[in-house]
PDB file of C-alpha atoms in Angstrom:
ATOM      1  CA  UNK E  18      83.391 -35.327  58.222  1.00 79.00           C
ATOM      2  CA  UNK E  19      79.617 -35.331  57.652  1.00 81.00           C
ATOM      3  CA  UNK E  20      79.614 -31.541  57.830  1.00 82.00           C
ATOM      4  CA  UNK E  21      82.508 -31.300  55.343  1.00 89.00           C
ATOM      5  CA  UNK E  22      80.736 -33.596  52.855  1.00 88.00           C
ATOM      6  CA  UNK E  23      77.537 -31.590  53.377  1.00 80.00           C
ATOM      7  CA  UNK E  24      79.380 -28.413  52.301  1.00 82.00           C
ATOM      8  CA  UNK E  25      80.969 -30.256  49.328  1.00 87.00           C
ATOM      9  CA  UNK E  26      77.486 -31.405  48.306  1.00 82.00           C
ATOM     10  CA  UNK E  27      76.112 -27.861  48.323  1.00 78.00           C
ATOM     11  CA  UNK E  28      79.094 -26.599  46.278  1.00 81.00           C
ATOM     12  CA  UNK E  29      78.507 -29.325  43.665  1.00 84.00           C
ATOM     13  CA  UNK E  30      74.790 -28.456  43.597  1.00 75.00           C
ATOM     14  CA  UNK E  31      75.371 -24.751  43.043  1.00 74.00           C
ATOM     15  CA  UNK E  32      78.178 -24.994  40.473  1.00 82.00           C
ATOM     16  CA  UNK E  33      76.521 -27.933  38.705  1.00 82.00           C
ATOM     17  CA  UNK E  34      73.260 -25.989  38.412  1.00 73.00           C
ATOM     18  CA  UNK E  35      75.193 -23.047  36.949  1.00 78.00           C
ATOM     19  CA  UNK E  36      76.605 -25.182  34.122  1.00 84.00           C
ATOM     20  CA  UNK E  37      73.295 -27.035  33.704  1.00 79.00           C
ATOM     21  CA  UNK E  38      71.291 -23.824  33.196  1.00 74.00           C
ATOM     22  CA  UNK E  39      73.878 -22.347  30.820  1.00 80.00           C
ATOM     23  CA  UNK E  40      73.910 -25.529  28.742  1.00 85.00           C
ATOM     24  CA  UNK E  41      70.103 -25.834  28.729  1.00 79.00           C
ATOM     25  CA  UNK E  42      69.530 -22.189  27.784  1.00 76.00           C
ATOM     26  CA  UNK E  43      72.122 -22.460  25.016  1.00 84.00           C
ATOM     27  CA  UNK E  44      70.479 -25.654  23.713  1.00 81.00           C
ATOM     28  CA  UNK E  45      67.112 -23.879  23.615  1.00 76.00           C
ATOM     29  CA  UNK E  46      68.642 -21.116  21.473  1.00 77.00           C
ATOM     30  CA  UNK E  47      70.407 -23.599  19.189  1.00 83.00           C
ATOM     31  CA  UNK E  48      67.148 -25.517  18.653  1.00 78.00           C
ATOM     32  CA  UNK E  49      65.239 -22.209  18.376  1.00 78.00           C
ATOM     33  CA  UNK E  50      62.574 -23.306  20.853  1.00 75.00           C
ATOM     34  CA  UNK E  51      61.335 -21.391  23.939  1.00 73.00           C
ATOM     35  CA  UNK E  52      63.424 -22.060  27.050  1.00 69.00           C
ATOM     36  CA  UNK E  53      60.214 -23.017  28.861  1.00 72.00           C
ATOM     37  CA  UNK E  54      59.977 -26.127  26.627  1.00 78.00           C
ATOM     38  CA  UNK E  55      63.526 -27.114  27.620  1.00 76.00           C
ATOM     39  CA  UNK E  56      62.605 -26.417  31.254  1.00 74.00           C
ATOM     40  CA  UNK E  57      59.505 -28.620  31.067  1.00 75.00           C
ATOM     41  CA  UNK E  58      61.373 -31.528  29.470  1.00 78.00           C
ATOM     42  CA  UNK E  59      65.170 -31.874  29.594  1.00 76.00           C
ATOM     43  CA  UNK E  60      65.736 -29.785  32.739  1.00 75.00           C
ATOM     44  CA  UNK E  61      62.662 -31.163  34.552  1.00 77.00           C
ATOM     45  CA  UNK E  62      63.577 -34.788  33.860  1.00 77.00           C
ATOM     46  CA  UNK E  63      67.238 -34.190  34.641  1.00 76.00           C
ATOM     47  CA  UNK E  64      66.637 -32.527  38.003  1.00 71.00           C
ATOM     48  CA  UNK E  65      64.108 -35.272  38.879  1.00 76.00           C
ATOM     49  CA  UNK E  66      66.806 -37.947  38.541  1.00 72.00           C
ATOM     50  CA  UNK E  67      67.375 -38.119  42.349  1.00 71.00           C
ATOM     51  CA  UNK E  68      63.645 -38.706  42.972  1.00 72.00           C
ATOM     52  CA  UNK E  69      63.645 -41.371  40.259  1.00 74.00           C
ATOM     53  CA  UNK E  70      66.662 -43.099  41.783  1.00 70.00           C
ATOM     54  CA  UNK E  71      65.270 -43.054  45.339  1.00 69.00           C
ATOM     55  CA  UNK E  72      61.711 -44.102  44.422  1.00 72.00           C
ATOM     56  CA  UNK E  73      62.646 -46.878  41.991  1.00 73.00           C
ATOM     57  CA  UNK E  74      65.274 -48.278  44.400  1.00 67.00           C
ATOM     58  CA  UNK E  75      62.667 -48.161  47.176  1.00 67.00           C
ATOM     59  CA  UNK E  76      60.110 -49.960  44.965  1.00 70.00           C
ATOM     60  CA  UNK E  77      62.629 -52.669  44.010  1.00 72.00           C
ATOM     61  CA  UNK E  78      63.568 -53.216  47.665  1.00 69.00           C
ATOM     62  CA  UNK E  79      59.924 -53.296  48.787  1.00 69.00           C
ATOM     63  CA  UNK E  80      60.030 -49.970  50.686  1.00 64.00           C
ATOM     64  CA  UNK E  81      56.790 -48.804  49.085  1.00 62.00           C
ATOM     65  CA  UNK E  82      56.077 -46.022  51.569  1.00 65.00           C
ATOM     66  CA  UNK E  83      59.377 -44.295  50.733  1.00 68.00           C
ATOM     67  CA  UNK E  84      58.690 -44.477  46.978  1.00 72.00           C
ATOM     68  CA  UNK E  85      55.330 -42.721  47.427  1.00 83.00           C
ATOM     69  CA  UNK E  86      56.155 -40.253  50.216  1.00 82.00           C
ATOM     70  CA  UNK E  87      59.340 -39.157  48.429  1.00 79.00           C
ATOM     71  CA  UNK E  88      57.381 -38.095  45.327  1.00 87.00           C
ATOM     72  CA  UNK E  89      54.533 -36.422  47.235  1.00 90.00           C
ATOM     73  CA  UNK E  90      56.958 -34.639  49.577  1.00 88.00           C
ATOM     74  CA  UNK E  91      59.155 -33.513  46.679  1.00 88.00           C
ATOM     75  CA  UNK E  92      56.159 -32.187  44.720  1.00 93.00           C
ATOM     76  CA  UNK E  93      54.901 -30.175  47.700  1.00 94.00           C
ATOM     77  CA  UNK E  94      58.423 -28.755  48.081  1.00 93.00           C
ATOM     78  CA  UNK E  95      58.658 -27.928  44.357  1.00 91.00           C
ATOM     79  CA  UNK E  96      55.305 -26.142  44.263  1.00 92.00           C
ATOM     80  CA  UNK E  97      55.636 -24.186  47.501  1.00 94.00           C
ATOM     81  CA  UNK E  98      59.359 -23.661  48.043  1.00 93.00           C
ATOM     82  CA  UNK E  99      61.001 -23.823  44.601  1.00 91.00           C
ATOM     83  CA  UNK E 100      58.415 -21.554  42.955  1.00 92.00           C
ATOM     84  CA  UNK E 101      57.943 -19.570  46.180  1.00 93.00           C
ATOM     85  CA  UNK E 102      61.640 -18.759  46.577  1.00 91.00           C
ATOM     86  CA  UNK E 103      61.972 -17.783  42.892  1.00 89.00           C
ATOM     87  CA  UNK E 104      58.940 -15.455  43.156  1.00 90.00           C
ATOM     88  CA  UNK E 105      60.205 -13.972  46.433  1.00 91.00           C
ATOM     89  CA  UNK E 106      63.638 -13.330  44.866  1.00 87.00           C
ATOM     90  CA  UNK E 107      62.223 -11.718  41.741  1.00 84.00           C
ATOM     91  CA  UNK E 108      58.580 -11.350  40.703  1.00 83.00           C
ATOM     92  CA  UNK E 109      58.032 -12.866  37.266  1.00 81.00           C
ATOM     93  CA  UNK E 110      55.372 -12.999  34.570  1.00 82.00           C
ATOM     94  CA  UNK E 111      53.699 -16.374  34.074  1.00 83.00           C
ATOM     95  CA  UNK E 112      54.338 -18.055  30.738  1.00 78.00           C
ATOM     96  CA  UNK E 113      50.969 -18.330  28.916  1.00 83.00           C
ATOM     97  CA  UNK E 114      51.608 -21.948  27.845  1.00 81.00           C
ATOM     98  CA  UNK E 115      52.367 -23.013  31.417  1.00 85.00           C
ATOM     99  CA  UNK E 116      49.257 -21.165  32.616  1.00 88.00           C
ATOM    100  CA  UNK E 117      46.942 -22.726  30.020  1.00 89.00           C
ATOM    101  CA  UNK E 118      48.438 -26.230  29.766  1.00 89.00           C
ATOM    102  CA  UNK E 119      50.915 -27.301  32.446  1.00 90.00           C
ATOM    103  CA  UNK E 120      49.490 -25.808  35.647  1.00 94.00           C
ATOM    104  CA  UNK E 121      45.959 -27.207  34.965  1.00 95.00           C
ATOM    105  CA  UNK E 122      47.542 -30.549  33.977  1.00 95.00           C
ATOM    106  CA  UNK E 123      49.465 -30.561  37.245  1.00 96.00           C
ATOM    107  CA  UNK E 124      46.171 -30.124  39.142  1.00 97.00           C
ATOM    108  CA  UNK E 125      44.436 -32.822  37.064  1.00 97.00           C
ATOM    109  CA  UNK E 126      47.067 -35.533  37.516  1.00 97.00           C
ATOM    110  CA  UNK E 127      47.402 -34.716  41.239  1.00 97.00           C
ATOM    111  CA  UNK E 128      43.611 -35.085  41.599  1.00 97.00           C
ATOM    112  CA  UNK E 129      43.714 -38.411  39.718  1.00 96.00           C
ATOM    113  CA  UNK E 130      46.552 -39.581  41.980  1.00 96.00           C
ATOM    114  CA  UNK E 131      44.423 -38.785  45.055  1.00 96.00           C
ATOM    115  CA  UNK E 132      41.598 -40.905  43.571  1.00 96.00           C
ATOM    116  CA  UNK E 133      44.029 -43.757  42.845  1.00 95.00           C
ATOM    117  CA  UNK E 134      45.392 -43.730  46.414  1.00 94.00           C
ATOM    118  CA  UNK E 135      42.009 -43.820  48.211  1.00 94.00           C
ATOM    119  CA  UNK E 136      41.663 -47.629  47.949  1.00 92.00           C
ATOM    120  CA  UNK E 137      44.976 -48.130  49.788  1.00 88.00           C
ATOM    121  CA  UNK E 138      47.159 -49.224  46.862  1.00 91.00           C
ATOM    122  CA  UNK E 139      48.648 -47.900  43.639  1.00 92.00           C
ATOM    123  CA  UNK E 140      48.240 -50.902  41.355  1.00 92.00           C
ATOM    124  CA  UNK E 141      50.393 -52.067  38.455  1.00 93.00           C
ATOM    125  CA  UNK E 142      47.603 -51.145  35.997  1.00 95.00           C
ATOM    126  CA  UNK E 143      47.399 -47.624  37.434  1.00 95.00           C
ATOM    127  CA  UNK E 144      51.184 -47.374  37.096  1.00 94.00           C
ATOM    128  CA  UNK E 145      50.953 -48.325  33.414  1.00 95.00           C
ATOM    129  CA  UNK E 146      48.197 -45.730  32.884  1.00 96.00           C
ATOM    130  CA  UNK E 147      50.459 -43.065  34.436  1.00 96.00           C
ATOM    131  CA  UNK E 148      53.287 -44.087  32.077  1.00 94.00           C
ATOM    132  CA  UNK E 149      50.939 -43.792  29.079  1.00 96.00           C
ATOM    133  CA  UNK E 150      50.068 -40.298  30.319  1.00 95.00           C
ATOM    134  CA  UNK E 151      53.785 -39.471  30.468  1.00 92.00           C
ATOM    135  CA  UNK E 152      54.286 -40.609  26.867  1.00 91.00           C
ATOM    136  CA  UNK E 153      51.331 -38.458  25.722  1.00 93.00           C
ATOM    137  CA  UNK E 154      52.726 -35.439  27.610  1.00 90.00           C
ATOM    138  CA  UNK E 155      56.166 -35.789  26.018  1.00 85.00           C
ATOM    139  CA  UNK E 156      54.613 -36.087  22.540  1.00 87.00           C
ATOM    140  CA  UNK E 157      52.622 -32.892  23.167  1.00 86.00           C
ATOM    141  CA  UNK E 158      55.852 -31.145  24.250  1.00 82.00           C
ATOM    142  CA  UNK E 159      57.610 -32.180  21.032  1.00 78.00           C
ATOM    143  CA  UNK E 160      54.667 -30.960  18.932  1.00 82.00           C
ATOM    144  CA  UNK E 161      54.633 -27.666  20.872  1.00 77.00           C
ATOM    145  CA  UNK E 162      58.380 -27.229  20.348  1.00 73.00           C
ATOM    146  CA  UNK E 163      58.037 -27.760  16.596  1.00 73.00           C
ATOM    147  CA  UNK E 164      55.163 -25.263  16.380  1.00 77.00           C
ATOM    148  CA  UNK E 165      56.984 -22.593  18.391  1.00 69.00           C
ATOM    149  CA  UNK E 166      60.331 -22.434  16.610  1.00 67.00           C
ATOM    150  CA  UNK E 167      61.861 -19.020  17.155  1.00 59.00           C
ATOM    151  CA  UNK E 168      64.312 -16.805  15.339  1.00 53.00           C
ATOM    152  CA  UNK E 169      67.840 -16.290  16.625  1.00 48.00           C
ATOM    153  CA  UNK E 170      67.898 -15.020  20.210  1.00 52.00           C
ATOM    154  CA  UNK E 171      70.471 -12.763  21.804  1.00 51.00           C
ATOM    155  CA  UNK E 172      72.503 -14.271  24.594  1.00 55.00           C
ATOM    156  CA  UNK E 173      75.312 -16.688  25.185  1.00 60.00           C
ATOM    157  CA  UNK E 174      75.177 -19.547  22.699  1.00 75.00           C
ATOM    158  CA  UNK E 175      77.575 -22.457  23.079  1.00 79.00           C
ATOM    159  CA  UNK E 176      78.280 -24.998  20.359  1.00 85.00           C
ATOM    160  CA  UNK E 177      76.038 -28.079  20.378  1.00 86.00           C
ATOM    161  CA  UNK E 178      78.750 -30.444  21.768  1.00 90.00           C
ATOM    162  CA  UNK E 179      79.671 -27.882  24.450  1.00 90.00           C
ATOM    163  CA  UNK E 180      75.999 -27.314  25.356  1.00 88.00           C
ATOM    164  CA  UNK E 181      75.464 -31.071  25.772  1.00 90.00           C
ATOM    165  CA  UNK E 182      78.704 -31.329  27.787  1.00 93.00           C
ATOM    166  CA  UNK E 183      77.553 -28.503  30.081  1.00 90.00           C
ATOM    167  CA  UNK E 184      74.166 -30.209  30.539  1.00 87.00           C
ATOM    168  CA  UNK E 185      75.668 -33.664  31.227  1.00 90.00           C
ATOM    169  CA  UNK E 186      78.481 -32.409  33.471  1.00 91.00           C
ATOM    170  CA  UNK E 187      76.207 -30.029  35.345  1.00 86.00           C
ATOM    171  CA  UNK E 188      73.589 -32.744  35.855  1.00 83.00           C
ATOM    172  CA  UNK E 189      76.177 -35.215  37.186  1.00 88.00           C
ATOM    173  CA  UNK E 190      77.443 -32.585  39.642  1.00 86.00           C
ATOM    174  CA  UNK E 191      73.872 -31.669  40.695  1.00 78.00           C
ATOM    175  CA  UNK E 192      72.888 -35.307  41.328  1.00 79.00           C
ATOM    176  CA  UNK E 193      76.164 -36.121  43.116  1.00 83.00           C
ATOM    177  CA  UNK E 194      75.786 -32.997  45.250  1.00 79.00           C
ATOM    178  CA  UNK E 195      72.158 -33.869  46.051  1.00 71.00           C
ATOM    179  CA  UNK E 196      73.159 -37.386  47.126  1.00 74.00           C
ATOM    180  CA  UNK E 197      75.932 -36.057  49.370  1.00 80.00           C
ATOM    181  CA  UNK E 198      73.554 -33.548  50.979  1.00 73.00           C
ATOM    182  CA  UNK E 199      70.809 -36.150  51.562  1.00 68.00           C
ATOM    183  CA  UNK E 200      73.117 -38.874  52.921  1.00 75.00           C
ATOM    184  CA  UNK E 201      75.031 -36.619  55.292  1.00 78.00           C
ATOM    185  CA  UNK E 202      71.973 -34.617  56.394  1.00 72.00           C
ATOM    186  CA  UNK E 203      70.326 -37.931  57.375  1.00 69.00           C
ATOM    187  CA  UNK E 204      73.397 -38.950  59.413  1.00 78.00           C
ATOM    188  CA  UNK E 205      73.470 -35.567  61.157  1.00 74.00           C
ATOM    189  CA  UNK E 206      69.685 -35.658  61.804  1.00 70.00           C
ATOM    190  CA  UNK E 207      69.891 -39.193  63.251  1.00 73.00           C
ATOM    191  CA  UNK E 208      72.649 -38.049  65.609  1.00 80.00           C
ATOM    192  CA  UNK E 209      70.149 -35.545  67.012  1.00 74.00           C
ATOM    193  CA  UNK E 210      67.538 -38.293  67.518  1.00 74.00           C
ATOM    194  CA  UNK E 211      65.143 -37.352  64.694  1.00 66.00           C
ATOM    195  CA  UNK E 212      62.882 -40.241  63.582  1.00 60.00           C
ATOM    196  CA  UNK E 213      63.350 -42.087  60.280  1.00 54.00           C
ATOM    197  CA  UNK E 214      59.753 -41.297  59.267  1.00 57.00           C
ATOM    198  CA  UNK E 215      60.273 -37.560  59.671  1.00 66.00           C
ATOM    199  CA  UNK E 216      63.630 -37.773  57.866  1.00 67.00           C
ATOM    200  CA  UNK E 217      61.969 -39.543  54.924  1.00 63.00           C
ATOM    201  CA  UNK E 218      59.143 -37.027  54.589  1.00 68.00           C
ATOM    202  CA  UNK E 219      61.354 -33.970  54.947  1.00 74.00           C
ATOM    203  CA  UNK E 220      65.122 -34.382  54.494  1.00 73.00           C
ATOM    204  CA  UNK E 221      64.954 -37.010  51.727  1.00 71.00           C
ATOM    205  CA  UNK E 222      62.075 -35.247  49.938  1.00 77.00           C
ATOM    206  CA  UNK E 223      63.796 -31.861  50.237  1.00 78.00           C
ATOM    207  CA  UNK E 224      67.207 -33.308  49.405  1.00 75.00           C
ATOM    208  CA  UNK E 225      66.028 -34.958  46.197  1.00 74.00           C
ATOM    209  CA  UNK E 226      64.340 -31.653  45.251  1.00 80.00           C
ATOM    210  CA  UNK E 227      67.488 -29.587  45.809  1.00 77.00           C
ATOM    211  CA  UNK E 228      68.440 -29.864  42.095  1.00 77.00           C
ATOM    212  CA  UNK E 229      65.093 -28.270  41.147  1.00 79.00           C
ATOM    213  CA  UNK E 230      65.525 -25.556  43.795  1.00 84.00           C
ATOM    214  CA  UNK E 231      69.113 -24.631  42.931  1.00 81.00           C
ATOM    215  CA  UNK E 232      68.566 -24.866  39.158  1.00 79.00           C
ATOM    216  CA  UNK E 233      65.444 -22.670  39.354  1.00 84.00           C
ATOM    217  CA  UNK E 234      67.164 -20.094  41.580  1.00 85.00           C
ATOM    218  CA  UNK E 235      70.145 -19.913  39.203  1.00 81.00           C
ATOM    219  CA  UNK E 236      67.781 -19.592  36.210  1.00 81.00           C
ATOM    220  CA  UNK E 237      65.834 -16.812  37.989  1.00 82.00           C
ATOM    221  CA  UNK E 238      69.053 -14.923  38.784  1.00 81.00           C
ATOM    222  CA  UNK E 239      70.022 -15.188  35.116  1.00 78.00           C
ATOM    223  CA  UNK E 240      66.625 -13.710  34.171  1.00 77.00           C
ATOM    224  CA  UNK E 241      65.203 -16.946  32.740  1.00 74.00           C
ATOM    225  CA  UNK E 242      61.949 -17.278  34.713  1.00 69.00           C
ATOM    226  CA  UNK E 243      60.449 -19.504  31.983  1.00 68.00           C
ATOM    227  CA  UNK E 244      63.131 -22.102  32.643  1.00 70.00           C
ATOM    228  CA  UNK E 245      62.685 -21.752  36.430  1.00 73.00           C
ATOM    229  CA  UNK E 246      58.886 -22.198  36.507  1.00 79.00           C
ATOM    230  CA  UNK E 247      58.946 -24.815  33.743  1.00 81.00           C
ATOM    231  CA  UNK E 248      61.533 -26.807  35.709  1.00 81.00           C
ATOM    232  CA  UNK E 249      59.424 -26.906  38.891  1.00 86.00           C
ATOM    233  CA  UNK E 250      56.078 -27.708  37.215  1.00 89.00           C
ATOM    234  CA  UNK E 251      57.631 -30.110  34.705  1.00 87.00           C
ATOM    235  CA  UNK E 252      59.356 -31.968  37.554  1.00 88.00           C
ATOM    236  CA  UNK E 253      56.048 -32.378  39.408  1.00 93.00           C
ATOM    237  CA  UNK E 254      54.362 -33.784  36.293  1.00 94.00           C
ATOM    238  CA  UNK E 255      57.346 -36.074  35.624  1.00 89.00           C
ATOM    239  CA  UNK E 256      57.444 -37.249  39.269  1.00 91.00           C
ATOM    240  CA  UNK E 257      53.806 -38.404  39.230  1.00 95.00           C
ATOM    241  CA  UNK E 258      53.485 -39.737  35.694  1.00 94.00           C
ATOM    242  CA  UNK E 259      56.893 -41.359  35.247  1.00 90.00           C
ATOM    243  CA  UNK E 260      58.430 -42.021  38.674  1.00 88.00           C
ATOM    244  CA  UNK E 261      55.250 -43.226  40.406  1.00 92.00           C
ATOM    245  CA  UNK E 262      54.159 -44.867  37.159  1.00 92.00           C
ATOM    246  CA  UNK E 263      57.309 -46.948  36.791  1.00 89.00           C
ATOM    247  CA  UNK E 264      57.534 -47.626  40.556  1.00 86.00           C
ATOM    248  CA  UNK E 265      53.961 -49.007  40.591  1.00 90.00           C
ATOM    249  CA  UNK E 266      54.593 -50.927  37.353  1.00 90.00           C
ATOM    250  CA  UNK E 267      57.583 -52.613  39.059  1.00 85.00           C
ATOM    251  CA  UNK E 268      55.518 -53.555  42.102  1.00 86.00           C
ATOM    252  CA  UNK E 269      52.121 -52.286  43.387  1.00 89.00           C
ATOM    253  CA  UNK E 270      52.618 -49.614  46.058  1.00 86.00           C
ATOM    254  CA  UNK E 271      50.912 -49.925  49.443  1.00 84.00           C
ATOM    255  CA  UNK E 272      49.406 -46.591  50.533  1.00 86.00           C
ATOM    256  CA  UNK E 273      49.337 -45.361  54.127  1.00 82.00           C
ATOM    257  CA  UNK E 274      46.361 -43.208  55.265  1.00 86.00           C
ATOM    258  CA  UNK E 275      48.853 -40.396  55.942  1.00 86.00           C
ATOM    259  CA  UNK E 276      49.930 -40.496  52.286  1.00 87.00           C
ATOM    260  CA  UNK E 277      46.333 -39.837  51.161  1.00 92.00           C
ATOM    261  CA  UNK E 278      46.224 -36.772  53.435  1.00 92.00           C
ATOM    262  CA  UNK E 279      49.590 -35.594  52.050  1.00 92.00           C
ATOM    263  CA  UNK E 280      48.309 -36.059  48.487  1.00 94.00           C
ATOM    264  CA  UNK E 281      45.232 -33.929  49.271  1.00 96.00           C
ATOM    265  CA  UNK E 282      47.559 -31.237  50.673  1.00 95.00           C
ATOM    266  CA  UNK E 283      49.607 -31.527  47.466  1.00 96.00           C
ATOM    267  CA  UNK E 284      46.412 -30.964  45.450  1.00 97.00           C
ATOM    268  CA  UNK E 285      45.624 -27.887  47.560  1.00 97.00           C
ATOM    269  CA  UNK E 286      49.128 -26.491  46.927  1.00 95.00           C
ATOM    270  CA  UNK E 287      48.776 -27.133  43.157  1.00 96.00           C
ATOM    271  CA  UNK E 288      45.449 -25.241  43.066  1.00 96.00           C
ATOM    272  CA  UNK E 289      46.896 -22.380  45.140  1.00 95.00           C
ATOM    273  CA  UNK E 290      49.883 -22.111  42.812  1.00 93.00           C
ATOM    274  CA  UNK E 291      47.539 -21.913  39.811  1.00 94.00           C
ATOM    275  CA  UNK E 292      45.475 -19.157  41.489  1.00 94.00           C
ATOM    276  CA  UNK E 293      48.616 -17.149  42.280  1.00 93.00           C
ATOM    277  CA  UNK E 294      50.075 -17.627  38.775  1.00 90.00           C
ATOM    278  CA  UNK E 295      46.755 -16.702  37.106  1.00 90.00           C
ATOM    279  CA  UNK E 296      46.187 -13.520  39.127  1.00 87.00           C
ATOM    280  CA  UNK E 297      47.613 -10.651  37.059  1.00 82.00           C
ATOM    281  CA  UNK E 298      49.386 -13.339  34.947  1.00 84.00           C
ATOM    282  CA  UNK E 299      52.370 -13.141  37.292  1.00 84.00           C
ATOM    283  CA  UNK E 300      53.827 -14.305  40.609  1.00 87.00           C
ATOM    284  CA  UNK E 301      54.789 -11.497  42.993  1.00 89.00           C
ATOM    285  CA  UNK E 302      57.009 -11.463  46.085  1.00 91.00           C
ATOM    286  CA  UNK E 303      54.221 -11.638  48.681  1.00 94.00           C
ATOM    287  CA  UNK E 304      52.730 -14.687  46.936  1.00 94.00           C
ATOM    288  CA  UNK E 305      56.144 -16.331  47.048  1.00 93.00           C
ATOM    289  CA  UNK E 306      56.375 -15.549  50.770  1.00 95.00           C
ATOM    290  CA  UNK E 307      52.931 -17.131  51.374  1.00 96.00           C
ATOM    291  CA  UNK E 308      54.060 -20.328  49.598  1.00 95.00           C
ATOM    292  CA  UNK E 309      57.215 -20.548  51.732  1.00 95.00           C
ATOM    293  CA  UNK E 310      55.266 -19.954  54.974  1.00 97.00           C
ATOM    294  CA  UNK E 311      52.757 -22.665  54.012  1.00 96.00           C
ATOM    295  CA  UNK E 312      55.603 -25.145  53.553  1.00 95.00           C
ATOM    296  CA  UNK E 313      56.992 -24.232  56.986  1.00 94.00           C
ATOM    297  CA  UNK E 314      53.498 -24.857  58.423  1.00 95.00           C
ATOM    298  CA  UNK E 315      53.346 -28.212  56.590  1.00 93.00           C
ATOM    299  CA  UNK E 316      56.720 -29.227  58.062  1.00 90.00           C
ATOM    300  CA  UNK E 317      55.394 -28.307  61.512  1.00 90.00           C
ATOM    301  CA  UNK E 318      52.347 -30.502  60.873  1.00 90.00           C
ATOM    302  CA  UNK E 319      54.611 -33.440  59.941  1.00 86.00           C
ATOM    303  CA  UNK E 320      56.637 -32.943  63.112  1.00 81.00           C
ATOM    304  CA  UNK E 321      53.493 -33.014  65.257  1.00 83.00           C
ATOM    305  CA  UNK E 322      52.053 -35.988  63.343  1.00 76.00           C
TER     306      UNK E 322
END
């Protein structure tokens, strides 16, 4: 039955993402704001719901290592695989706002997280500071949206209630599908004798990032690369500032030495992504392939470790 539920989970992910992207793109047109703004906010926060659920539940139950490793693992996956797969499928131009604001911000907050983790704990005060950073980021997004109002765009535009229904229904299906995939993949992996530590760093991190992956792939196939890239980068920013912020605010998080190493690798991947996105103001297929291969190498490193 685990295999059946695994397939059901993937179906919910794919169809849910389809509705979610249609609803989000339509909302962007109704509000006359660039789809990248919707991708960086509504879509990013929505697809990060599984990470939020896992990390906050882990923090409340005292499983601090899971709360931290889930976010770091998910962010590495988002930067290397989500963006990498989208670029490999279809080369895309980099949105100038993401290039000037969000990609450098992603590097900055990842660097600050590395500094925070060095002393072996993510304190409650540091968690509150991350939450303040999240509030400032959201305010800047609202200001940017108001400044960049657009004229009517061509494309499918649903009514406001229908757009919101598509977003809510699609998000519910995406999260439910992600949970089914994670839960049943863990059961299947355990039956093959894979360790809990490896499962946490890979299957759970990848599973909670499946909404970002599927949503970005669907957006790329529909020609909305702004939504795809904005979703991945916005999710990474949201994961650090909000999810780790609120998890640490609930209870200080103990940091393993391995987590510091993983955070440094996350910083490296964020810098690499910025270099790729900045070169020729686009991401091409070979750069996407490099990102995917680096993630495979990282998974191999985790297996050996």
